[in-house]
């Protein structure tokens, strides 16, 4: 096995593309998007205020 | 393969998240609560410079606690904040694991070195660089830009930080053969350029009229340190899980690579 030759960033992308189903990729993207959305962008007062201490503690920009 | 990395990332995020959640409950919440009190114009025992004559803008001289009508109780806020601290760590660690999977071949050093390098790049891009323009907001902060403009600025700075980190890493790889210290010095140039640009060119958007400067610095310092600790912790845990899975992981990589149609 020639790990040194084949182990490149491009190869990693290729392996990911070819060993994962589109469904898995979608789930992966949704995972990131959902939590980022929930934590950073939700401006609903009830949710927003519940997260108050966390947002300040994490230095997240919205207020 | 990628799923294995993600699994280790989420596990590392859970470990780091529990520590970070405890930090929020035990340190950050009480600290922010106290600062809120000062900014609200009461609790004169703890107020030094900032309080006299500077009430919260929308709360002229209130004699007791949170008139600052909040939608939920402080207890709820503390619990939800701790929970979201755990989620935040899992999110960071999950994203970290995916990035680690993609960039593992390009990162320098052994498992720990790679993980810490990537964590440093993440901390720089997600937190440090954006904070030079939009510093962590202490309660009572006032911003001259609306929330949409600030989120856009934040996103732009994250992209700029990621780009600079990538350039820096690529530069290091190219130059590493010609001497390690020279390579590090030259590779830190892109980072230095964006840092200096962000620190000098950006107008100050956030001001803290209600709270004393020292206290603002202390709260911001706690924020910076706690985020740095979170990144270090999740990278350390990830490296530990990754190394423990060590040989198995390499086998899987080989199997995955071998199962590809040869190009």
PDB file of C-alpha atoms in Angstrom:
ATOM      1  CA  UNK A   1       0.000   0.000   0.000  1.00  0.00           C
ATOM      2  CA  UNK A   2       1.491   3.303  -1.032  1.00  0.00           C
ATOM      3  CA  UNK A   3      -0.082   5.538   1.562  1.00  0.00           C
ATOM      4  CA  UNK A   4       2.499   8.248   1.004  1.00  0.00           C
ATOM      5  CA  UNK A   5       1.643   8.521  -2.664  1.00  0.00           C
ATOM      6  CA  UNK A   6      -2.100   8.253  -2.481  1.00  0.00           C
ATOM      7  CA  UNK A   7      -2.819  10.069   0.775  1.00  0.00           C
ATOM      8  CA  UNK A   8      -3.509  13.580  -0.366  1.00  0.00           C
ATOM      9  CA  UNK A   9      -6.281  16.023   0.348  1.00  0.00           C
ATOM     10  CA  UNK A  10      -7.630  15.491  -3.168  1.00  0.00           C
ATOM     11  CA  UNK A  11      -7.715  11.790  -2.537  1.00  0.00           C
ATOM     12  CA  UNK A  12      -9.584  12.227   0.702  1.00  0.00           C
ATOM     13  CA  UNK A  13     -12.254  14.202  -1.119  1.00  0.00           C
ATOM     14  CA  UNK A  14     -12.446  11.488  -3.749  1.00  0.00           C
ATOM     15  CA  UNK A  15     -12.728   8.727  -1.152  1.00  0.00           C
ATOM     16  CA  UNK A  16     -15.470  10.650   0.623  1.00  0.00           C
ATOM     17  CA  UNK A  17     -17.352  11.224  -2.601  1.00  0.00           C
ATOM     18  CA  UNK A  18     -17.104   7.654  -3.757  1.00  0.00           C
ATOM     19  CA  UNK A  19     -17.724   5.844  -0.492  1.00  0.00           C
ATOM     20  CA  UNK A  20     -20.630   7.940   0.715  1.00  0.00           C
ATOM     21  CA  UNK A  21     -24.145   7.954  -0.608  1.00  0.00           C
ATOM     22  CA  UNK A  22     -25.735  11.300  -1.504  1.00  0.00           C
ATOM     23  CA  UNK A  23     -28.049  10.735   1.430  1.00  0.00           C
ATOM     24  CA  UNK A  24     -25.122  10.515   3.830  1.00  0.00           C
ATOM     25  CA  UNK A  25     -23.587  13.666   2.389  1.00  0.00           C
ATOM     26  CA  UNK A  26     -26.892  15.479   2.747  1.00  0.00           C
ATOM     27  CA  UNK A  27     -27.183  14.288   6.343  1.00  0.00           C
ATOM     28  CA  UNK A  28     -23.675  15.554   7.011  1.00  0.00           C
ATOM     29  CA  UNK A  29     -24.431  19.001   5.624  1.00  0.00           C
ATOM     30  CA  UNK A  30     -27.740  19.120   7.458  1.00  0.00           C
ATOM     31  CA  UNK A  31     -25.974  18.257  10.713  1.00  0.00           C
ATOM     32  CA  UNK A  32     -23.726  21.283  10.444  1.00  0.00           C
ATOM     33  CA  UNK A  33     -26.389  23.600   9.111  1.00  0.00           C
ATOM     34  CA  UNK A  34     -28.966  22.662  11.735  1.00  0.00           C
ATOM     35  CA  UNK A  35     -26.772  23.231  14.764  1.00  0.00           C
ATOM     36  CA  UNK A  36     -25.198  26.392  13.368  1.00  0.00           C
ATOM     37  CA  UNK A  37     -28.651  27.719  12.623  1.00  0.00           C
ATOM     38  CA  UNK A  38     -30.028  26.778  16.023  1.00  0.00           C
ATOM     39  CA  UNK A  39     -27.127  28.283  17.898  1.00  0.00           C
ATOM     40  CA  UNK A  40     -26.209  31.361  15.943  1.00  0.00           C
ATOM     41  CA  UNK A  41     -29.080  32.604  13.898  1.00  0.00           C
ATOM     42  CA  UNK A  42     -32.253  31.951  15.846  1.00  0.00           C
ATOM     43  CA  UNK A  43     -33.518  35.355  16.885  1.00  0.00           C
ATOM     44  CA  UNK A  44     -36.856  34.261  18.332  1.00  0.00           C
ATOM     45  CA  UNK A  45     -36.950  36.051  21.722  1.00  0.00           C
ATOM     46  CA  UNK A  46     -37.772  32.953  23.767  1.00  0.00           C
ATOM     47  CA  UNK A  47     -34.967  30.905  22.263  1.00  0.00           C
ATOM     48  CA  UNK A  48     -32.653  33.862  22.016  1.00  0.00           C
ATOM     49  CA  UNK A  49     -32.956  34.791  25.666  1.00  0.00           C
ATOM     50  CA  UNK A  50     -32.606  31.183  26.769  1.00  0.00           C
ATOM     51  CA  UNK A  51     -29.272  31.146  25.000  1.00  0.00           C
ATOM     52  CA  UNK A  52     -28.299  34.483  26.497  1.00  0.00           C
ATOM     53  CA  UNK A  53     -25.476  33.392  28.780  1.00  0.00           C
ATOM     54  CA  UNK A  54     -24.167  30.963  26.229  1.00  0.00           C
ATOM     55  CA  UNK A  55     -23.985  33.547  23.464  1.00  0.00           C
ATOM     56  CA  UNK A  56     -22.082  35.938  25.670  1.00  0.00           C
ATOM     57  CA  UNK A  57     -19.819  33.194  26.974  1.00  0.00           C
ATOM     58  CA  UNK A  58     -19.001  32.015  23.473  1.00  0.00           C
ATOM     59  CA  UNK A  59     -18.598  35.561  22.145  1.00  0.00           C
ATOM     60  CA  UNK A  60     -21.205  34.958  19.459  1.00  0.00           C
ATOM     61  CA  UNK A  61     -21.936  38.136  17.627  1.00  0.00           C
ATOM     62  CA  UNK A  62     -25.712  38.486  17.704  1.00  0.00           C
ATOM     63  CA  UNK A  63     -27.505  40.306  20.436  1.00  0.00           C
TER      64      UNK A  63
ATOM     65  CA  UNK B   1     -14.171   6.127   6.969  1.00  0.00           C
ATOM     66  CA  UNK B   2     -15.406   9.681   7.172  1.00  0.00           C
ATOM     67  CA  UNK B   3     -18.127   8.356   9.453  1.00  0.00           C
ATOM     68  CA  UNK B   4     -15.442   7.019  11.815  1.00  0.00           C
ATOM     69  CA  UNK B   5     -13.810  10.418  11.999  1.00  0.00           C
ATOM     70  CA  UNK B   6     -17.151  12.071  12.597  1.00  0.00           C
ATOM     71  CA  UNK B   7     -17.911   9.581  15.362  1.00  0.00           C
ATOM     72  CA  UNK B   8     -14.615  10.401  17.075  1.00  0.00           C
ATOM     73  CA  UNK B   9     -15.322  14.096  16.594  1.00  0.00           C
ATOM     74  CA  UNK B  10     -18.737  13.876  18.228  1.00  0.00           C
ATOM     75  CA  UNK B  11     -17.261  11.825  21.095  1.00  0.00           C
ATOM     76  CA  UNK B  12     -14.517  14.415  21.571  1.00  0.00           C
ATOM     77  CA  UNK B  13     -17.172  17.135  21.387  1.00  0.00           C
ATOM     78  CA  UNK B  14     -19.178  15.447  24.133  1.00  0.00           C
ATOM     79  CA  UNK B  15     -16.175  15.295  26.456  1.00  0.00           C
ATOM     80  CA  UNK B  16     -15.109  18.859  25.735  1.00  0.00           C
ATOM     81  CA  UNK B  17     -18.753  19.961  25.824  1.00  0.00           C
ATOM     82  CA  UNK B  18     -19.367  18.657  29.333  1.00  0.00           C
ATOM     83  CA  UNK B  19     -16.345  20.609  30.554  1.00  0.00           C
ATOM     84  CA  UNK B  20     -17.455  23.668  28.649  1.00  0.00           C
ATOM     85  CA  UNK B  21     -21.066  23.351  29.858  1.00  0.00           C
ATOM     86  CA  UNK B  22     -19.800  23.224  33.449  1.00  0.00           C
ATOM     87  CA  UNK B  23     -17.733  26.327  32.752  1.00  0.00           C
ATOM     88  CA  UNK B  24     -20.846  28.131  31.513  1.00  0.00           C
ATOM     89  CA  UNK B  25     -22.920  27.140  34.547  1.00  0.00           C
ATOM     90  CA  UNK B  26     -20.242  27.660  37.190  1.00  0.00           C
ATOM     91  CA  UNK B  27     -18.304  30.618  35.817  1.00  0.00           C
ATOM     92  CA  UNK B  28     -19.778  32.360  32.798  1.00  0.00           C
ATOM     93  CA  UNK B  29     -23.411  32.602  33.952  1.00  0.00           C
ATOM     94  CA  UNK B  30     -22.654  34.070  37.399  1.00  0.00           C
ATOM     95  CA  UNK B  31     -20.080  36.412  35.853  1.00  0.00           C
ATOM     96  CA  UNK B  32     -22.457  37.617  33.161  1.00  0.00           C
ATOM     97  CA  UNK B  33     -25.239  37.925  35.719  1.00  0.00           C
ATOM     98  CA  UNK B  34     -23.028  40.162  37.857  1.00  0.00           C
ATOM     99  CA  UNK B  35     -22.088  42.266  34.856  1.00  0.00           C
ATOM    100  CA  UNK B  36     -25.757  42.547  33.935  1.00  0.00           C
ATOM    101  CA  UNK B  37     -26.387  43.815  37.444  1.00  0.00           C
ATOM    102  CA  UNK B  38     -23.708  46.477  37.096  1.00  0.00           C
ATOM    103  CA  UNK B  39     -24.889  47.549  33.685  1.00  0.00           C
ATOM    104  CA  UNK B  40     -28.424  47.806  35.059  1.00  0.00           C
ATOM    105  CA  UNK B  41     -27.383  50.524  37.468  1.00  0.00           C
ATOM    106  CA  UNK B  42     -27.748  48.747  40.830  1.00  0.00           C
ATOM    107  CA  UNK B  43     -25.642  46.625  43.146  1.00  0.00           C
ATOM    108  CA  UNK B  44     -23.301  49.482  43.989  1.00  0.00           C
ATOM    109  CA  UNK B  45     -21.078  47.243  46.134  1.00  0.00           C
ATOM    110  CA  UNK B  46     -19.359  45.922  43.056  1.00  0.00           C
ATOM    111  CA  UNK B  47     -19.513  48.946  40.847  1.00  0.00           C
ATOM    112  CA  UNK B  48     -16.477  51.124  40.465  1.00  0.00           C
ATOM    113  CA  UNK B  49     -15.988  53.278  37.437  1.00  0.00           C
ATOM    114  CA  UNK B  50     -18.587  52.258  34.958  1.00  0.00           C
ATOM    115  CA  UNK B  51     -21.766  52.441  36.850  1.00  0.00           C
ATOM    116  CA  UNK B  52     -22.149  55.987  38.061  1.00  0.00           C
ATOM    117  CA  UNK B  53     -24.338  57.901  35.692  1.00  0.00           C
ATOM    118  CA  UNK B  54     -24.421  55.122  33.092  1.00  0.00           C
ATOM    119  CA  UNK B  55     -27.604  53.116  33.495  1.00  0.00           C
ATOM    120  CA  UNK B  56     -28.731  50.675  30.885  1.00  0.00           C
ATOM    121  CA  UNK B  57     -30.088  52.853  28.130  1.00  0.00           C
ATOM    122  CA  UNK B  58     -33.567  51.433  28.437  1.00  0.00           C
ATOM    123  CA  UNK B  59     -33.728  51.215  32.186  1.00  0.00           C
ATOM    124  CA  UNK B  60     -33.431  54.570  33.887  1.00  0.00           C
ATOM    125  CA  UNK B  61     -32.217  54.075  37.451  1.00  0.00           C
ATOM    126  CA  UNK B  62     -33.960  50.823  38.347  1.00  0.00           C
ATOM    127  CA  UNK B  63     -33.587  50.000  42.034  1.00  0.00           C
ATOM    128  CA  UNK B  64     -33.516  46.213  41.708  1.00  0.00           C
ATOM    129  CA  UNK B  65     -32.540  43.346  39.402  1.00  0.00           C
ATOM    130  CA  UNK B  66     -33.556  42.454  35.900  1.00  0.00           C
ATOM    131  CA  UNK B  67     -36.169  44.953  34.777  1.00  0.00           C
ATOM    132  CA  UNK B  68     -34.524  44.387  31.414  1.00  0.00           C
ATOM    133  CA  UNK B  69     -37.607  42.290  30.536  1.00  0.00           C
ATOM    134  CA  UNK B  70     -36.235  38.896  29.585  1.00  0.00           C
ATOM    135  CA  UNK B  71     -38.448  36.310  27.967  1.00  0.00           C
ATOM    136  CA  UNK B  72     -37.312  33.464  30.230  1.00  0.00           C
ATOM    137  CA  UNK B  73     -36.147  33.004  33.796  1.00  0.00           C
ATOM    138  CA  UNK B  74     -32.485  33.016  34.705  1.00  0.00           C
ATOM    139  CA  UNK B  75     -32.613  29.339  35.673  1.00  0.00           C
ATOM    140  CA  UNK B  76     -33.992  28.390  32.283  1.00  0.00           C
ATOM    141  CA  UNK B  77     -31.388  30.566  30.638  1.00  0.00           C
ATOM    142  CA  UNK B  78     -28.619  28.876  32.613  1.00  0.00           C
ATOM    143  CA  UNK B  79     -29.818  25.346  31.812  1.00  0.00           C
ATOM    144  CA  UNK B  80     -30.359  26.070  28.136  1.00  0.00           C
ATOM    145  CA  UNK B  81     -27.037  27.882  27.960  1.00  0.00           C
ATOM    146  CA  UNK B  82     -25.220  24.918  29.458  1.00  0.00           C
ATOM    147  CA  UNK B  83     -26.967  22.581  27.026  1.00  0.00           C
ATOM    148  CA  UNK B  84     -26.125  24.780  24.093  1.00  0.00           C
ATOM    149  CA  UNK B  85     -22.523  24.879  25.320  1.00  0.00           C
ATOM    150  CA  UNK B  86     -22.473  21.100  24.912  1.00  0.00           C
ATOM    151  CA  UNK B  87     -24.100  21.400  21.480  1.00  0.00           C
ATOM    152  CA  UNK B  88     -21.627  24.088  20.490  1.00  0.00           C
ATOM    153  CA  UNK B  89     -18.724  21.815  21.409  1.00  0.00           C
ATOM    154  CA  UNK B  90     -20.277  18.926  19.471  1.00  0.00           C
ATOM    155  CA  UNK B  91     -20.813  21.170  16.463  1.00  0.00           C
ATOM    156  CA  UNK B  92     -17.260  22.459  16.542  1.00  0.00           C
ATOM    157  CA  UNK B  93     -15.827  18.995  17.106  1.00  0.00           C
ATOM    158  CA  UNK B  94     -17.981  17.418  14.386  1.00  0.00           C
ATOM    159  CA  UNK B  95     -16.947  20.060  11.875  1.00  0.00           C
ATOM    160  CA  UNK B  96     -13.398  19.733  13.159  1.00  0.00           C
ATOM    161  CA  UNK B  97     -13.464  15.975  12.537  1.00  0.00           C
ATOM    162  CA  UNK B  98     -14.705  16.405   8.962  1.00  0.00           C
ATOM    163  CA  UNK B  99     -12.022  19.017   8.294  1.00  0.00           C
ATOM    164  CA  UNK B 100      -9.456  16.739   9.933  1.00  0.00           C
ATOM    165  CA  UNK B 101     -10.466  13.905   7.646  1.00  0.00           C
ATOM    166  CA  UNK B 102     -10.108  16.100   4.565  1.00  0.00           C
ATOM    167  CA  UNK B 103      -6.900  17.885   5.513  1.00  0.00           C
ATOM    168  CA  UNK B 104      -5.119  15.162   7.504  1.00  0.00           C
ATOM    169  CA  UNK B 105      -2.585  14.528   4.721  1.00  0.00           C
ATOM    170  CA  UNK B 106      -1.765  18.244   4.504  1.00  0.00           C
ATOM    171  CA  UNK B 107      -1.341  18.923   8.212  1.00  0.00           C
ATOM    172  CA  UNK B 108       2.135  18.823   9.761  1.00  0.00           C
ATOM    173  CA  UNK B 109       3.265  16.597  12.610  1.00  0.00           C
ATOM    174  CA  UNK B 110       1.900  13.489  14.322  1.00  0.00           C
ATOM    175  CA  UNK B 111      -1.726  12.967  15.333  1.00  0.00           C
ATOM    176  CA  UNK B 112      -1.548  15.444  18.215  1.00  0.00           C
ATOM    177  CA  UNK B 113       0.386  17.987  16.137  1.00  0.00           C
ATOM    178  CA  UNK B 114      -2.110  17.731  13.288  1.00  0.00           C
ATOM    179  CA  UNK B 115      -5.089  18.025  15.613  1.00  0.00           C
ATOM    180  CA  UNK B 116      -3.675  21.032  17.445  1.00  0.00           C
ATOM    181  CA  UNK B 117      -2.681  22.759  14.195  1.00  0.00           C
ATOM    182  CA  UNK B 118      -6.184  22.316  12.843  1.00  0.00           C
ATOM    183  CA  UNK B 119      -7.726  23.446  16.139  1.00  0.00           C
ATOM    184  CA  UNK B 120      -5.533  26.545  16.099  1.00  0.00           C
ATOM    185  CA  UNK B 121      -6.687  27.310  12.560  1.00  0.00           C
ATOM    186  CA  UNK B 122     -10.300  26.791  13.629  1.00  0.00           C
ATOM    187  CA  UNK B 123     -10.008  28.961  16.711  1.00  0.00           C
ATOM    188  CA  UNK B 124      -8.278  31.663  14.686  1.00  0.00           C
ATOM    189  CA  UNK B 125     -10.914  31.636  11.929  1.00  0.00           C
ATOM    190  CA  UNK B 126     -14.077  31.121  13.959  1.00  0.00           C
ATOM    191  CA  UNK B 127     -13.242  33.278  16.968  1.00  0.00           C
ATOM    192  CA  UNK B 128     -10.019  35.223  17.118  1.00  0.00           C
ATOM    193  CA  UNK B 129     -10.042  37.063  13.805  1.00  0.00           C
ATOM    194  CA  UNK B 130     -13.762  37.970  13.915  1.00  0.00           C
ATOM    195  CA  UNK B 131     -13.256  39.246  17.471  1.00  0.00           C
ATOM    196  CA  UNK B 132     -10.715  41.793  16.290  1.00  0.00           C
ATOM    197  CA  UNK B 133     -13.566  43.529  14.483  1.00  0.00           C
ATOM    198  CA  UNK B 134     -16.557  42.357  16.524  1.00  0.00           C
ATOM    199  CA  UNK B 135     -15.244  41.797  20.045  1.00  0.00           C
ATOM    200  CA  UNK B 136     -17.172  39.430  22.330  1.00  0.00           C
ATOM    201  CA  UNK B 137     -20.129  41.444  23.561  1.00  0.00           C
ATOM    202  CA  UNK B 138     -20.353  41.988  27.277  1.00  0.00           C
ATOM    203  CA  UNK B 139     -23.918  42.622  28.503  1.00  0.00           C
ATOM    204  CA  UNK B 140     -24.803  46.243  27.919  1.00  0.00           C
ATOM    205  CA  UNK B 141     -22.778  46.454  24.708  1.00  0.00           C
ATOM    206  CA  UNK B 142     -24.016  48.687  21.956  1.00  0.00           C
ATOM    207  CA  UNK B 143     -23.313  48.057  18.304  1.00  0.00           C
ATOM    208  CA  UNK B 144     -23.339  50.644  15.549  1.00  0.00           C
ATOM    209  CA  UNK B 145     -24.347  48.043  12.959  1.00  0.00           C
ATOM    210  CA  UNK B 146     -27.550  46.007  12.758  1.00  0.00           C
ATOM    211  CA  UNK B 147     -27.569  42.285  13.418  1.00  0.00           C
ATOM    212  CA  UNK B 148     -27.675  41.297   9.724  1.00  0.00           C
ATOM    213  CA  UNK B 149     -24.684  43.471   8.877  1.00  0.00           C
ATOM    214  CA  UNK B 150     -22.779  42.055  11.840  1.00  0.00           C
ATOM    215  CA  UNK B 151     -23.551  38.453  10.903  1.00  0.00           C
ATOM    216  CA  UNK B 152     -22.391  39.168   7.345  1.00  0.00           C
ATOM    217  CA  UNK B 153     -19.195  40.781   8.663  1.00  0.00           C
ATOM    218  CA  UNK B 154     -18.679  37.803  10.933  1.00  0.00           C
ATOM    219  CA  UNK B 155     -19.128  35.327   8.075  1.00  0.00           C
ATOM    220  CA  UNK B 156     -16.719  37.313   5.911  1.00  0.00           C
ATOM    221  CA  UNK B 157     -14.093  37.314   8.653  1.00  0.00           C
ATOM    222  CA  UNK B 158     -14.476  33.565   9.190  1.00  0.00           C
ATOM    223  CA  UNK B 159     -13.880  33.069   5.461  1.00  0.00           C
ATOM    224  CA  UNK B 160     -10.867  35.403   5.527  1.00  0.00           C
ATOM    225  CA  UNK B 161      -9.458  33.569   8.553  1.00  0.00           C
ATOM    226  CA  UNK B 162      -9.922  30.169   6.906  1.00  0.00           C
ATOM    227  CA  UNK B 163      -8.272  31.432   3.718  1.00  0.00           C
ATOM    228  CA  UNK B 164      -5.300  32.863   5.613  1.00  0.00           C
ATOM    229  CA  UNK B 165      -4.943  29.636   7.610  1.00  0.00           C
ATOM    230  CA  UNK B 166      -5.025  27.602   4.401  1.00  0.00           C
ATOM    231  CA  UNK B 167      -2.404  29.802   2.724  1.00  0.00           C
ATOM    232  CA  UNK B 168      -0.251  29.614   5.802  1.00  0.00           C
ATOM    233  CA  UNK B 169      -0.464  25.831   5.915  1.00  0.00           C
ATOM    234  CA  UNK B 170       0.230  25.453   2.204  1.00  0.00           C
ATOM    235  CA  UNK B 171       3.205  27.802   2.570  1.00  0.00           C
ATOM    236  CA  UNK B 172       4.572  25.804   5.467  1.00  0.00           C
ATOM    237  CA  UNK B 173       4.343  22.562   3.529  1.00  0.00           C
ATOM    238  CA  UNK B 174       6.143  24.083   0.571  1.00  0.00           C
ATOM    239  CA  UNK B 175       8.908  25.635   2.666  1.00  0.00           C
ATOM    240  CA  UNK B 176       9.344  23.021   5.395  1.00  0.00           C
ATOM    241  CA  UNK B 177      12.186  21.263   3.573  1.00  0.00           C
ATOM    242  CA  UNK B 178      14.300  24.438   3.623  1.00  0.00           C
ATOM    243  CA  UNK B 179      14.407  24.759   7.403  1.00  0.00           C
ATOM    244  CA  UNK B 180      11.640  24.590   9.947  1.00  0.00           C
ATOM    245  CA  UNK B 181      11.960  28.013  11.582  1.00  0.00           C
ATOM    246  CA  UNK B 182      12.235  29.877   8.319  1.00  0.00           C
ATOM    247  CA  UNK B 183       9.155  28.013   7.095  1.00  0.00           C
ATOM    248  CA  UNK B 184       7.196  28.907  10.233  1.00  0.00           C
ATOM    249  CA  UNK B 185       8.223  32.549   9.959  1.00  0.00           C
ATOM    250  CA  UNK B 186       7.237  32.828   6.307  1.00  0.00           C
ATOM    251  CA  UNK B 187       4.072  30.790   6.774  1.00  0.00           C
ATOM    252  CA  UNK B 188       2.826  33.103   9.496  1.00  0.00           C
ATOM    253  CA  UNK B 189       2.854  36.039   7.052  1.00  0.00           C
ATOM    254  CA  UNK B 190      -0.716  35.522   5.747  1.00  0.00           C
ATOM    255  CA  UNK B 191      -1.958  35.308   9.351  1.00  0.00           C
ATOM    256  CA  UNK B 192      -0.068  38.487  10.280  1.00  0.00           C
ATOM    257  CA  UNK B 193      -1.477  40.316   7.252  1.00  0.00           C
ATOM    258  CA  UNK B 194      -5.142  39.568   8.037  1.00  0.00           C
ATOM    259  CA  UNK B 195      -4.649  40.228  11.748  1.00  0.00           C
ATOM    260  CA  UNK B 196      -3.058  43.616  11.129  1.00  0.00           C
ATOM    261  CA  UNK B 197      -5.645  44.477   8.495  1.00  0.00           C
ATOM    262  CA  UNK B 198      -8.553  43.521  10.769  1.00  0.00           C
ATOM    263  CA  UNK B 199      -7.089  45.268  13.799  1.00  0.00           C
ATOM    264  CA  UNK B 200      -6.208  48.531  12.080  1.00  0.00           C
ATOM    265  CA  UNK B 201      -8.647  48.990   9.198  1.00  0.00           C
ATOM    266  CA  UNK B 202     -11.945  48.031  10.782  1.00  0.00           C
ATOM    267  CA  UNK B 203     -13.970  50.758  12.477  1.00  0.00           C
ATOM    268  CA  UNK B 204     -14.949  49.995  16.048  1.00  0.00           C
ATOM    269  CA  UNK B 205     -18.472  48.672  15.826  1.00  0.00           C
ATOM    270  CA  UNK B 206     -19.079  47.587  19.398  1.00  0.00           C
ATOM    271  CA  UNK B 207     -18.931  49.961  22.358  1.00  0.00           C
ATOM    272  CA  UNK B 208     -19.488  49.295  26.042  1.00  0.00           C
ATOM    273  CA  UNK B 209     -20.846  52.508  27.504  1.00  0.00           C
ATOM    274  CA  UNK B 210     -22.371  50.959  30.636  1.00  0.00           C
ATOM    275  CA  UNK B 211     -19.537  48.835  32.012  1.00  0.00           C
ATOM    276  CA  UNK B 212     -16.069  49.732  33.274  1.00  0.00           C
ATOM    277  CA  UNK B 213     -13.258  49.058  30.826  1.00  0.00           C
ATOM    278  CA  UNK B 214     -11.364  46.715  33.143  1.00  0.00           C
ATOM    279  CA  UNK B 215     -14.421  44.549  33.649  1.00  0.00           C
ATOM    280  CA  UNK B 216     -15.085  44.434  29.912  1.00  0.00           C
ATOM    281  CA  UNK B 217     -11.487  43.323  29.377  1.00  0.00           C
ATOM    282  CA  UNK B 218     -11.851  40.659  32.058  1.00  0.00           C
ATOM    283  CA  UNK B 219     -15.067  39.242  30.604  1.00  0.00           C
ATOM    284  CA  UNK B 220     -13.631  39.295  27.093  1.00  0.00           C
ATOM    285  CA  UNK B 221     -10.465  37.652  28.369  1.00  0.00           C
ATOM    286  CA  UNK B 222     -12.551  34.892  29.958  1.00  0.00           C
ATOM    287  CA  UNK B 223     -14.363  34.437  26.652  1.00  0.00           C
ATOM    288  CA  UNK B 224     -11.135  34.214  24.648  1.00  0.00           C
ATOM    289  CA  UNK B 225      -9.507  31.810  27.090  1.00  0.00           C
ATOM    290  CA  UNK B 226     -12.572  29.597  27.421  1.00  0.00           C
ATOM    291  CA  UNK B 227     -12.931  29.264  23.645  1.00  0.00           C
ATOM    292  CA  UNK B 228      -9.215  28.549  23.299  1.00  0.00           C
ATOM    293  CA  UNK B 229      -9.509  25.922  26.029  1.00  0.00           C
ATOM    294  CA  UNK B 230     -12.544  24.416  24.291  1.00  0.00           C
ATOM    295  CA  UNK B 231     -10.639  24.053  21.018  1.00  0.00           C
ATOM    296  CA  UNK B 232      -7.570  22.627  22.768  1.00  0.00           C
ATOM    297  CA  UNK B 233      -9.744  20.186  24.696  1.00  0.00           C
ATOM    298  CA  UNK B 234     -11.654  18.944  21.683  1.00  0.00           C
ATOM    299  CA  UNK B 235      -8.479  18.607  19.631  1.00  0.00           C
ATOM    300  CA  UNK B 236      -6.781  16.725  22.460  1.00  0.00           C
ATOM    301  CA  UNK B 237      -9.760  14.385  22.922  1.00  0.00           C
ATOM    302  CA  UNK B 238     -10.062  13.859  19.193  1.00  0.00           C
ATOM    303  CA  UNK B 239      -6.362  13.018  18.919  1.00  0.00           C
ATOM    304  CA  UNK B 240      -6.719  10.594  21.801  1.00  0.00           C
ATOM    305  CA  UNK B 241      -9.722   8.798  20.249  1.00  0.00           C
ATOM    306  CA  UNK B 242      -8.046   8.886  16.860  1.00  0.00           C
ATOM    307  CA  UNK B 243      -4.801   7.441  18.088  1.00  0.00           C
ATOM    308  CA  UNK B 244      -6.578   4.798  20.133  1.00  0.00           C
ATOM    309  CA  UNK B 245      -8.414   3.718  16.999  1.00  0.00           C
ATOM    310  CA  UNK B 246      -5.000   4.056  15.291  1.00  0.00           C
ATOM    311  CA  UNK B 247      -4.267   0.856  13.417  1.00  0.00           C
ATOM    312  CA  UNK B 248      -7.889   0.084  12.765  1.00  0.00           C
ATOM    313  CA  UNK B 249      -8.264   3.498  11.166  1.00  0.00           C
ATOM    314  CA  UNK B 250      -5.313   2.972   8.850  1.00  0.00           C
ATOM    315  CA  UNK B 251      -6.651  -0.404   7.826  1.00  0.00           C
ATOM    316  CA  UNK B 252      -9.966   1.126   6.970  1.00  0.00           C
ATOM    317  CA  UNK B 253      -8.270   3.843   4.978  1.00  0.00           C
ATOM    318  CA  UNK B 254      -6.387   1.233   3.001  1.00  0.00           C
ATOM    319  CA  UNK B 255      -9.524  -0.813   2.448  1.00  0.00           C
ATOM    320  CA  UNK B 256     -11.431   2.229   1.311  1.00  0.00           C
ATOM    321  CA  UNK B 257      -8.632   3.321  -1.000  1.00  0.00           C
ATOM    322  CA  UNK B 258      -8.236  -0.195  -2.356  1.00  0.00           C
ATOM    323  CA  UNK B 259     -11.948  -0.459  -3.060  1.00  0.00           C
ATOM    324  CA  UNK B 260     -11.799   2.582  -5.340  1.00  0.00           C
ATOM    325  CA  UNK B 261     -11.636   2.034  -9.063  1.00  0.00           C
ATOM    326  CA  UNK B 262      -8.022   2.731 -10.010  1.00  0.00           C
ATOM    327  CA  UNK B 263      -7.786   6.026 -11.790  1.00  0.00           C
TER     328      UNK B 263
END
